[in-house]
Short mmCIF file of C-alpha atoms (C1' of nucleotides) in Angstrom, two decimals:
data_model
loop_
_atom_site.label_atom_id
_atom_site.label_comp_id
_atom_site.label_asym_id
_atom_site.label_seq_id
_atom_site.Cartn_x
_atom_site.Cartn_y
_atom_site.Cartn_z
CA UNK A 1 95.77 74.11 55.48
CA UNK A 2 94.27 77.43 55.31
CA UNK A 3 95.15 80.94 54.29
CA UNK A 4 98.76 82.05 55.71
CA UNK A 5 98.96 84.71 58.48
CA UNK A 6 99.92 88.51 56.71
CA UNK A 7 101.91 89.38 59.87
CA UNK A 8 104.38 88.52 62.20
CA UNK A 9 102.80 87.87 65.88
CA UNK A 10 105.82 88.03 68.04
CA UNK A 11 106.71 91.77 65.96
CA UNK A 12 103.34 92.81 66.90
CA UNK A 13 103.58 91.42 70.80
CA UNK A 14 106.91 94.28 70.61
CA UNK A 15 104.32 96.33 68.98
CA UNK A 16 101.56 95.98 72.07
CA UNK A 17 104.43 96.01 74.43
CA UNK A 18 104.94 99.40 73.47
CA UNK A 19 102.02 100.74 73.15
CA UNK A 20 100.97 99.04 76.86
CA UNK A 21 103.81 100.57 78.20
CA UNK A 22 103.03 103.88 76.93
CA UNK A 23 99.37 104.12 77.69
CA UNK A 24 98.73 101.31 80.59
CA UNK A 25 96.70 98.68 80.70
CA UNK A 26 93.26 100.31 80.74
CA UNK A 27 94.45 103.03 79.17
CA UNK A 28 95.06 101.34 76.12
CA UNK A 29 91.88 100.31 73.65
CA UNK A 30 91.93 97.28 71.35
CA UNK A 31 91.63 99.93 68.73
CA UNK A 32 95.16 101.11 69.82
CA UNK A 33 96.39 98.09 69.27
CA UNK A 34 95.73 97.48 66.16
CA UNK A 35 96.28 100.52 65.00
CA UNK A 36 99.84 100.20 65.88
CA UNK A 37 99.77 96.98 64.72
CA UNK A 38 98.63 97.54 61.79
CA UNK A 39 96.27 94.35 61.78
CA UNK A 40 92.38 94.27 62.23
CA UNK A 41 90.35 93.29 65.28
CA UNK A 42 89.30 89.80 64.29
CA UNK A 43 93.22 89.17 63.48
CA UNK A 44 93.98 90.22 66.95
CA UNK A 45 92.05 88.23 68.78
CA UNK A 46 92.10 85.05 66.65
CA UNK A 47 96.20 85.56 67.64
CA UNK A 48 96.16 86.74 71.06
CA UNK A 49 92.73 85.65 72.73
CA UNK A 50 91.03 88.71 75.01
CA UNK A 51 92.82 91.87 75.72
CA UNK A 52 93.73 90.59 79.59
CA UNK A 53 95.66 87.44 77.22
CA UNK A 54 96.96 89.87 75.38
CA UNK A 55 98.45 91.86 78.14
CA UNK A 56 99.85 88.50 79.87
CA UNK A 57 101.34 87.64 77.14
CA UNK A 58 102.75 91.33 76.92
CA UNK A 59 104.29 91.14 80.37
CA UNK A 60 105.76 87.73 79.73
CA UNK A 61 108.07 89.45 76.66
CA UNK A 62 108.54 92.41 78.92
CA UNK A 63 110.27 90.13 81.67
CA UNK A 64 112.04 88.05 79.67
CA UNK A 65 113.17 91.11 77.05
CA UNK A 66 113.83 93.71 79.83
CA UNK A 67 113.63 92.24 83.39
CA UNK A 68 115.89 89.85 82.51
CA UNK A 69 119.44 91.71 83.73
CA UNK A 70 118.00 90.68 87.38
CA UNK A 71 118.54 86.94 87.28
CA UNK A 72 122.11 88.14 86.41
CA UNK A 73 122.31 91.01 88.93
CA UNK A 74 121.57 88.74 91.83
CA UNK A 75 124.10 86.48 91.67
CA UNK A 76 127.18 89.02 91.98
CA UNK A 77 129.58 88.22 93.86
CA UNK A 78 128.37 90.43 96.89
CA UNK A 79 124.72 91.21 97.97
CA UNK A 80 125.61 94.92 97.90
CA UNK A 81 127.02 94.66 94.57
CA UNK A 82 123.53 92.56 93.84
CA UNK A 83 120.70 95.32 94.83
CA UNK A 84 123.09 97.99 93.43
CA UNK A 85 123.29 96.10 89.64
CA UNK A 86 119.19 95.58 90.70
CA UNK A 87 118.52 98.98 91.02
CA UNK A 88 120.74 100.63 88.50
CA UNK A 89 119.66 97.83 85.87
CA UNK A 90 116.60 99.00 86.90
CA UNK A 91 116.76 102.68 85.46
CA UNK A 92 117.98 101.53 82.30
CA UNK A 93 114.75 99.99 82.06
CA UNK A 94 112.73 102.98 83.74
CA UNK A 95 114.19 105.51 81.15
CA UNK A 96 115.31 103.45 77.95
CA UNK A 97 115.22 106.01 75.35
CA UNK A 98 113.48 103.61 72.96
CA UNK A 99 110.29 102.63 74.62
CA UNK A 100 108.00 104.96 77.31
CA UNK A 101 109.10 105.72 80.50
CA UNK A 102 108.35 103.76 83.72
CA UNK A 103 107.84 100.27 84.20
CA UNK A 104 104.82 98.25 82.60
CA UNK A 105 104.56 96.52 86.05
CA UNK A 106 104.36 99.27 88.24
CA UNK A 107 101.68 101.79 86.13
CA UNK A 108 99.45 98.67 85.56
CA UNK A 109 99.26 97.75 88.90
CA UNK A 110 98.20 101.49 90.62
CA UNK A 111 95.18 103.10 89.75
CA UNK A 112 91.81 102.58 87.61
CA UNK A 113 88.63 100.74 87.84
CA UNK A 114 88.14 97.38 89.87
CA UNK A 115 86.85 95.72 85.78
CA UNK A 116 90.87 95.03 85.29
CA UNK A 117 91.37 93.75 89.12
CA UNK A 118 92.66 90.24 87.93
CA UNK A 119 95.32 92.40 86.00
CA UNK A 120 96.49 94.25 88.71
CA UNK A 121 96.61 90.98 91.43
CA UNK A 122 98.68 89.33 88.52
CA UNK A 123 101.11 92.11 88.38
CA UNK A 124 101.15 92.16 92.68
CA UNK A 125 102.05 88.57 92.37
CA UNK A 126 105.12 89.33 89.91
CA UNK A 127 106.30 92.10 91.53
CA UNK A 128 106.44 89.45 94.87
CA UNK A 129 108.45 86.63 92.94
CA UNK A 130 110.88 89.44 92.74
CA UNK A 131 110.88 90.83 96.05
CA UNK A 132 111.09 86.92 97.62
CA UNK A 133 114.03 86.42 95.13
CA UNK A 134 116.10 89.34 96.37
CA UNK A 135 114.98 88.07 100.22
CA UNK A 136 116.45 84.73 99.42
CA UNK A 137 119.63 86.54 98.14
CA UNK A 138 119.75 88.21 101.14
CA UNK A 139 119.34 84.83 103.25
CA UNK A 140 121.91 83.15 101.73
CA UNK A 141 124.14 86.10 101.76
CA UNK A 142 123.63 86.29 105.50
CA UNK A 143 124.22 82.58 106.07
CA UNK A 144 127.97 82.81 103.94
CA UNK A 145 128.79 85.76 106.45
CA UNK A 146 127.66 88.42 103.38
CA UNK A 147 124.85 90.04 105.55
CA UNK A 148 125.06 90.99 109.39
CA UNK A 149 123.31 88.28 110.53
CA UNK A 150 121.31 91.14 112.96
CA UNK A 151 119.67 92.53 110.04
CA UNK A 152 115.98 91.20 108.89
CA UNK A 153 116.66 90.05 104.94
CA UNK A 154 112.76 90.52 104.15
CA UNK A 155 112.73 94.26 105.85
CA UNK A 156 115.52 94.70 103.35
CA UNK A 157 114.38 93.58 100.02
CA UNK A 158 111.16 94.84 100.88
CA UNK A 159 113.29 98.15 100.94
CA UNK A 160 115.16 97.82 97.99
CA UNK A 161 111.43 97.10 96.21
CA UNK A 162 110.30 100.14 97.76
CA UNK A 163 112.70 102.35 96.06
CA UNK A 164 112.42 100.58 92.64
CA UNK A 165 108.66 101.24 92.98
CA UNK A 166 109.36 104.85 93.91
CA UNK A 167 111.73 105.29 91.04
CA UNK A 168 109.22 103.14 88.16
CA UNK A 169 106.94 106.10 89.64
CA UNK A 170 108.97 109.02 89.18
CA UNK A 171 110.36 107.49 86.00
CA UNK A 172 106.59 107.60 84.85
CA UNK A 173 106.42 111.59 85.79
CA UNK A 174 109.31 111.94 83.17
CA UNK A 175 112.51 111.69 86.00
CA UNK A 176 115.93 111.75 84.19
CA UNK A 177 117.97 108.89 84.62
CA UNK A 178 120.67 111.19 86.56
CA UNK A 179 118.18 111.73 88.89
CA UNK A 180 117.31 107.95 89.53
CA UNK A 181 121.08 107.51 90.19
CA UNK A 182 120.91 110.39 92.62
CA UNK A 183 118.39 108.48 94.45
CA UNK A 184 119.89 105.37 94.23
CA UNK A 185 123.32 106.42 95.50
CA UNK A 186 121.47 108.15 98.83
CA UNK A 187 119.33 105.05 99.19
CA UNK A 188 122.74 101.98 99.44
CA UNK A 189 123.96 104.86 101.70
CA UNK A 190 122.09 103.07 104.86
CA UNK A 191 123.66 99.89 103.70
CA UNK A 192 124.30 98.02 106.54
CA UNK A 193 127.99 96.59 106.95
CA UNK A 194 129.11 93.75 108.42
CA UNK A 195 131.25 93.82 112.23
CA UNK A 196 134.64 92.95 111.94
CA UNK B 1 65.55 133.10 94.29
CA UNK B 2 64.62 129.91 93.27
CA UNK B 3 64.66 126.36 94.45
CA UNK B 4 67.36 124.83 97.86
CA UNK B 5 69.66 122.27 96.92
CA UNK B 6 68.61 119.23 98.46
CA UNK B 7 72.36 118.24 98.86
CA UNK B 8 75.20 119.42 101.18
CA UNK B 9 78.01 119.78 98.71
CA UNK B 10 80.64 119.52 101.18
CA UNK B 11 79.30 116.51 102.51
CA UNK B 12 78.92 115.48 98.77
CA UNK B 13 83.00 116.27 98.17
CA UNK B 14 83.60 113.83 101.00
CA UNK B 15 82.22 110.85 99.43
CA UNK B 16 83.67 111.97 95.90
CA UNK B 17 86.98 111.83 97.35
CA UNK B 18 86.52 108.13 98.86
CA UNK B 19 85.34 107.20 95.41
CA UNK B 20 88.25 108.74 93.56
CA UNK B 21 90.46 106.88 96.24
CA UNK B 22 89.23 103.98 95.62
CA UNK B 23 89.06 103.95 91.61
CA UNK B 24 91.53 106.09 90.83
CA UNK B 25 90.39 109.69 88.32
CA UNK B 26 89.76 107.45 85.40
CA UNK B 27 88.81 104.36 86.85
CA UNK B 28 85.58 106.33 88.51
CA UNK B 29 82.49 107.33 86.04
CA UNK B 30 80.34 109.86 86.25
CA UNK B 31 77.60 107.85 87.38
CA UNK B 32 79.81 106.29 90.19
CA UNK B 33 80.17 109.40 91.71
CA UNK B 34 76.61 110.25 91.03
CA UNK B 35 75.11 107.00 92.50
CA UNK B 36 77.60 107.54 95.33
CA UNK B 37 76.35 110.87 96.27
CA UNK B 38 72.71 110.08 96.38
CA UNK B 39 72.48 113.35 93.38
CA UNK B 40 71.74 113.13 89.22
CA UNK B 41 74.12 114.20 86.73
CA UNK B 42 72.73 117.25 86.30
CA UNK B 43 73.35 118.67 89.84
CA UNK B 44 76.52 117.11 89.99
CA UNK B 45 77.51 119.20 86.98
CA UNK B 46 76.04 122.44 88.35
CA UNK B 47 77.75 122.00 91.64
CA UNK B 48 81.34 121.18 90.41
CA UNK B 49 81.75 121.79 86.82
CA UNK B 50 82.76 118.50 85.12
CA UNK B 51 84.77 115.64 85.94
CA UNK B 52 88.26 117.24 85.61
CA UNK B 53 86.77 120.39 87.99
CA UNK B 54 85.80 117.90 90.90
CA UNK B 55 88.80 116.12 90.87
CA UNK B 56 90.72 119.13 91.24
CA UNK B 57 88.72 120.18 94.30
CA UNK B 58 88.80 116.37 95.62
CA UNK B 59 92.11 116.93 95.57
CA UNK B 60 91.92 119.96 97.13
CA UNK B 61 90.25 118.56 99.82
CA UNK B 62 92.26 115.82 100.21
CA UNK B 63 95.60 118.02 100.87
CA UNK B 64 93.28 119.89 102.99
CA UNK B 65 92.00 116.74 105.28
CA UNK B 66 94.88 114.52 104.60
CA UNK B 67 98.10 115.83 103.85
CA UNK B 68 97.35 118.69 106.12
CA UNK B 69 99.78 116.74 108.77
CA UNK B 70 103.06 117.50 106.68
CA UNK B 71 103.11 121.46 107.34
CA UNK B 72 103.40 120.35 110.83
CA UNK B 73 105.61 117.55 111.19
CA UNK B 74 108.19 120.22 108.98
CA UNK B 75 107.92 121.84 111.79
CA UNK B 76 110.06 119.45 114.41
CA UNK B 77 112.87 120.68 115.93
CA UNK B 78 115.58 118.45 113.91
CA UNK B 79 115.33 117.65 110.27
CA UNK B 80 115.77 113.64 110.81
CA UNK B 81 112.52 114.06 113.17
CA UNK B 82 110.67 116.17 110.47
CA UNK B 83 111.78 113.33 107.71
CA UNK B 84 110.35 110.70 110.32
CA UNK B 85 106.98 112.45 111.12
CA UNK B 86 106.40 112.57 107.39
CA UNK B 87 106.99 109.25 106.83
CA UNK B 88 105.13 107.65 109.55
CA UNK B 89 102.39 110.80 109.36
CA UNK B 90 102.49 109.47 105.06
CA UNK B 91 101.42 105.75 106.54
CA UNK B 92 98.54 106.65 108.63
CA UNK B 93 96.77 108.26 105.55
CA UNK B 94 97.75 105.31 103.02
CA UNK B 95 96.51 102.72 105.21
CA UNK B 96 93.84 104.54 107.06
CA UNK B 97 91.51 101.99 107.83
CA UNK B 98 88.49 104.50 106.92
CA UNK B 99 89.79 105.32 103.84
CA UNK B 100 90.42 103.43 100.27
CA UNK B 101 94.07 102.10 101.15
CA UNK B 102 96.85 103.97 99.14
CA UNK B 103 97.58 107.93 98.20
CA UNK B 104 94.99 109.80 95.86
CA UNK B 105 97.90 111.74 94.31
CA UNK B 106 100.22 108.51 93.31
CA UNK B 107 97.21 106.13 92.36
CA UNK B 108 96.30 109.18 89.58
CA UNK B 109 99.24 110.41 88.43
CA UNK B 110 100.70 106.89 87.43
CA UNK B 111 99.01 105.08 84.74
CA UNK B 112 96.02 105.36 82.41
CA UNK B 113 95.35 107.24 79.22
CA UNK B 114 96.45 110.42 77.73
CA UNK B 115 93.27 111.90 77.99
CA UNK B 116 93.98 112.90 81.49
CA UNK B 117 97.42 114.22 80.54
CA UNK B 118 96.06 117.66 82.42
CA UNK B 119 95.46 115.55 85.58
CA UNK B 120 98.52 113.82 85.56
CA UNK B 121 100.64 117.12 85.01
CA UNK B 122 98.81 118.72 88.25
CA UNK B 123 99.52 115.79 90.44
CA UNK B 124 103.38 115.79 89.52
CA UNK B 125 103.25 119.85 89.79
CA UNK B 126 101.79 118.77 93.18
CA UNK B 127 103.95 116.68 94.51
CA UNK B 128 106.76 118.61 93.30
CA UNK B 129 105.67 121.34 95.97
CA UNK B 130 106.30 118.87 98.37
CA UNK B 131 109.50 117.81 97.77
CA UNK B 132 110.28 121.45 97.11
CA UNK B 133 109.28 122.22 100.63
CA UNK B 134 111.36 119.23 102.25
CA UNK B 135 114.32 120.35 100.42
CA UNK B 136 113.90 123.96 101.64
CA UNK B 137 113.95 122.27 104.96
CA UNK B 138 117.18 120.24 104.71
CA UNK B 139 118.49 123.88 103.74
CA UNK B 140 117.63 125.70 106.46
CA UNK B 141 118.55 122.54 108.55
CA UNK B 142 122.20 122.50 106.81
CA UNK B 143 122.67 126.21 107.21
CA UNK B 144 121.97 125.90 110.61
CA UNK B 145 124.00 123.04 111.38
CA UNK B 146 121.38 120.56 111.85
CA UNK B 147 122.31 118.59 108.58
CA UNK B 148 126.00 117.91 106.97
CA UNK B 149 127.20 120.91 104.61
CA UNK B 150 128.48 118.15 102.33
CA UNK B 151 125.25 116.49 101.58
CA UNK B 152 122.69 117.58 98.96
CA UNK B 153 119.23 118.73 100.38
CA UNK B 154 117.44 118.46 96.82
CA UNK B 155 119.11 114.59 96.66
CA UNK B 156 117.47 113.92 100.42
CA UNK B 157 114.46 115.07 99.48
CA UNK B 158 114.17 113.47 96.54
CA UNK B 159 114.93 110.24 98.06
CA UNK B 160 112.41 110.40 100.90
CA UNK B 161 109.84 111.56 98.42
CA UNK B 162 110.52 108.61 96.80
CA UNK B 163 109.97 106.24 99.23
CA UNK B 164 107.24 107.48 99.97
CA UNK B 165 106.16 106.93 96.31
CA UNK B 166 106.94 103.09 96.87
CA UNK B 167 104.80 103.23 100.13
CA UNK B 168 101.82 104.55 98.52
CA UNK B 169 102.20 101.76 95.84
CA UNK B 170 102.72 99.16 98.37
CA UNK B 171 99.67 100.25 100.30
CA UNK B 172 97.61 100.03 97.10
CA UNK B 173 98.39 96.73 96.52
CA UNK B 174 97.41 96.10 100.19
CA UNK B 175 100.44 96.73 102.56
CA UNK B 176 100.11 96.77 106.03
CA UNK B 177 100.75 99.19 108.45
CA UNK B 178 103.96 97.12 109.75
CA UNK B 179 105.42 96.39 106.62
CA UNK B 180 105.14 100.11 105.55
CA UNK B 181 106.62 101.35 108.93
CA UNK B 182 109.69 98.75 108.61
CA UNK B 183 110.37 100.35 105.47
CA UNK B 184 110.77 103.58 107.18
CA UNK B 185 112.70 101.75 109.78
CA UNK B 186 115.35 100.68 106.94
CA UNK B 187 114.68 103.99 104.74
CA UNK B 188 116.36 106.39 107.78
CA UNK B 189 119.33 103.82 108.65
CA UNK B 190 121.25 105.63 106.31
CA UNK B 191 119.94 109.26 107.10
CA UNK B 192 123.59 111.54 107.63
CA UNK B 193 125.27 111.55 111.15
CA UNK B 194 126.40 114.99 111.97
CA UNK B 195 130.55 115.32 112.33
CA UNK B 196 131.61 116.17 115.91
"C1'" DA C 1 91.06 70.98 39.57
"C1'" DG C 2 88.20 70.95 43.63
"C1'" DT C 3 87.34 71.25 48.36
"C1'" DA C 4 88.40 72.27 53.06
"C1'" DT C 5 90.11 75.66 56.19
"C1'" DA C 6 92.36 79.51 58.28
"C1'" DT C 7 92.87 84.51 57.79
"C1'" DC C 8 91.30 88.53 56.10
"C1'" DA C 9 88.10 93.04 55.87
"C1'" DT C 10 83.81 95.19 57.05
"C1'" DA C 11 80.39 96.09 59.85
"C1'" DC C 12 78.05 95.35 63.73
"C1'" DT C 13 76.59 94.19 68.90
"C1'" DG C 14 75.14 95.96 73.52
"C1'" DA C 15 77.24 98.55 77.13
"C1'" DT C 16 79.28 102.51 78.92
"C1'" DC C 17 81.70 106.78 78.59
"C1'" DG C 18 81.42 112.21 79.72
"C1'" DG C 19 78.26 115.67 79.16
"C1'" DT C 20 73.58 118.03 78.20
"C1'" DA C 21 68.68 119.47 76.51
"C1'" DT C 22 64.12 119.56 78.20
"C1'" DG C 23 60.54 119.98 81.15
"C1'" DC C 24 58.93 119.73 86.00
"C1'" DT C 25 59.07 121.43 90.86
"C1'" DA C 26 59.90 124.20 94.68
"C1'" DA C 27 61.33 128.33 96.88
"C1'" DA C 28 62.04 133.58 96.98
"C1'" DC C 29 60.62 137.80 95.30
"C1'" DG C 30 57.08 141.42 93.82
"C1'" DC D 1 48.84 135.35 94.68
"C1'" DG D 2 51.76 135.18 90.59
"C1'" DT D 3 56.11 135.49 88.45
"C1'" DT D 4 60.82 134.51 88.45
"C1'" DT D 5 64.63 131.52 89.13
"C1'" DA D 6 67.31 127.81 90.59
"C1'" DG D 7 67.56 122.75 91.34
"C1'" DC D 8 65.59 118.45 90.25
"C1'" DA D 9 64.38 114.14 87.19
"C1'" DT D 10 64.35 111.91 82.88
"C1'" DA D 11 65.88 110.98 78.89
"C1'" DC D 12 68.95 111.73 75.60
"C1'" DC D 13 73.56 113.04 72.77
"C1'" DG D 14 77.64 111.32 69.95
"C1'" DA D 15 81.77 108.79 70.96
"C1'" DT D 16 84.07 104.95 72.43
"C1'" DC D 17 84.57 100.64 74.78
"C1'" DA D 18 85.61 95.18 74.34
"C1'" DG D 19 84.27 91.67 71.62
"C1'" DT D 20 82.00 89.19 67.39
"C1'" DA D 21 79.05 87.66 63.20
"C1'" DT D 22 79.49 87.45 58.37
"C1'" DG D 23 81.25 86.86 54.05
"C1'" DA D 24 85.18 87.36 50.86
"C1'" DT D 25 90.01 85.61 49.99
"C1'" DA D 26 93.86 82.89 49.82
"C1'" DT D 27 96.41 78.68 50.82
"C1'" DA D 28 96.98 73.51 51.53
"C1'" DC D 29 95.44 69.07 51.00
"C1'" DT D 30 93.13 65.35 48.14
#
DNA sequence: AGTATATCATACTGATCGGTATGCTAAACG
DNA sequence: CGTTTAGCATACCGATCAGTATGATATACT
């Protein structure tokens, strides 16, 4: 019972995505958001709780809508093959034409005041679940004979990580996607391969 | 004529930059630096102009203090050992333990609002300098034999400016000397072997 | 129809933002 | 000494921040 909702709450999480991704997380004001939106304050947060929920619930669409090609990456048939469909998936995301450049991850979790602090542990945490997935790759690749078996699978994914980050950076300073791949290419260059 | 500044504003630059390291340029008010310095807003204004002005000299001072090592380690006698100084020269000022971990250029230029567009464009036009300067290294290097004529300095430089990107976002988020230097380790596996 | 309830629009809260006007105080000049 | 001048302290400016109280409106249930 009650009066029906005028708008559609999953358009206008694609809505705060956006904006998020274009201005950050502190960089964006509640009066952003519903600007975009094109709902009122009380409507926001009667949908979406606080502005941290909010952004939560913003990175939750924004890994399941555009992380999502790692899940798929990783299991190729060859870890090589794995961080190089990682890392190129991951300038299509970096420089999609239709949303802001750089990663929603990565500029949320740099700079400003210590007031969004839970934010930025949250988005340290994420950014791990992905670095101990590509590790566990790794470890499995080195145990079917994949990976020399010399080579130190965390020191690696941390490295692949690395580069992402320095890309989702770069990206953010308005880097063109040829230039990504240029980095890319020079960094699978050290790729280690196997004795035989 | 007229009244001493009670204040050394050198020594009041200092602690400006350790705020701005630690806050990032938006995440630090006016009255953090203020409180910080032991000065009002009013001197703080007549000293450095406003809050875009000190940053800029911050900055200044930080390339001055900190970054001051690079010039030098450009200097080594083989590329690959001027690429490694940099690097491990790059870790000891994002983890120095006196200092707000992570790089005042990255931690600014990332995120936040368009307000500090101006900022943001100076530290990209920044650190554009030095990757321009690394590349004009790996030239010199390749003319004089000291790096393969079939590799691309500006791709080389952009790569280890890059990593050093993801360094400086790893230390933010609380990376520790080790873990930054075994990224380095991995990072020059794949640096070019002369042919012979 | 009548009532309960959820959503709407408007306007507001106290806090904080960057920046400044005003008047006081201390030092350098005559 | 007295005037000038620069730096200090206080208190303020309008704007904006995240979040909310209030009352009108529209739907669903009885």
């Amino acid at each position: 019972m009650g009066r029906h909702r005028e708008f559609d709450p999953d358009e206008a999480l694609h809505i705060a995505l956006h904006v998020f991704r274009r201005r950050g997380y502190e960089g964006t004001s509640i009066s952003d958001l519903t600007e975009a939106m094109g709902i009122t304050r009380p409507s926001l947060y009667a949908a979406f709780g606080n502005k941290e929920d909010l952004f939560r619930r913003t990175l939750d669409l924004y890994e399941r809508q555009h992380l999502c090609f790692a899940h798929a990456a990783l299991q190729a048939p060859t870890v090589r093959e794995a961080v190089e469909r990682l890392l190129r998936g991951y300038i299509d995301v970096l420089t999609d034409p239709t949303s802001p450049p750089g990663c929603l991850g990565v500029n949320g979790a740099v700079a400003c005041s210590e007031a969004s602090e839970p934010i930025r542990e949250e988005l340290i945490a994420r950014r791990m679940v992905n670095e101990n997935n590509l590790r566990d790759r790794l470890e499995t690749a080195r145990a079917g004979g994949d990976f020399p078996s010399d080579e130190d699978p965390a020191d690696w994914a941390r490295y692949v990580v690395s580069i992402g980050l320095g890309m989702a950076v770069r990206a953010a300073s308005g880097a063109s996607r040829e230039e990504l791949q240029r980095v890319v290419d020079v960094a699978l260059r050290g790729w280690p391969t196997l004795p035989r």
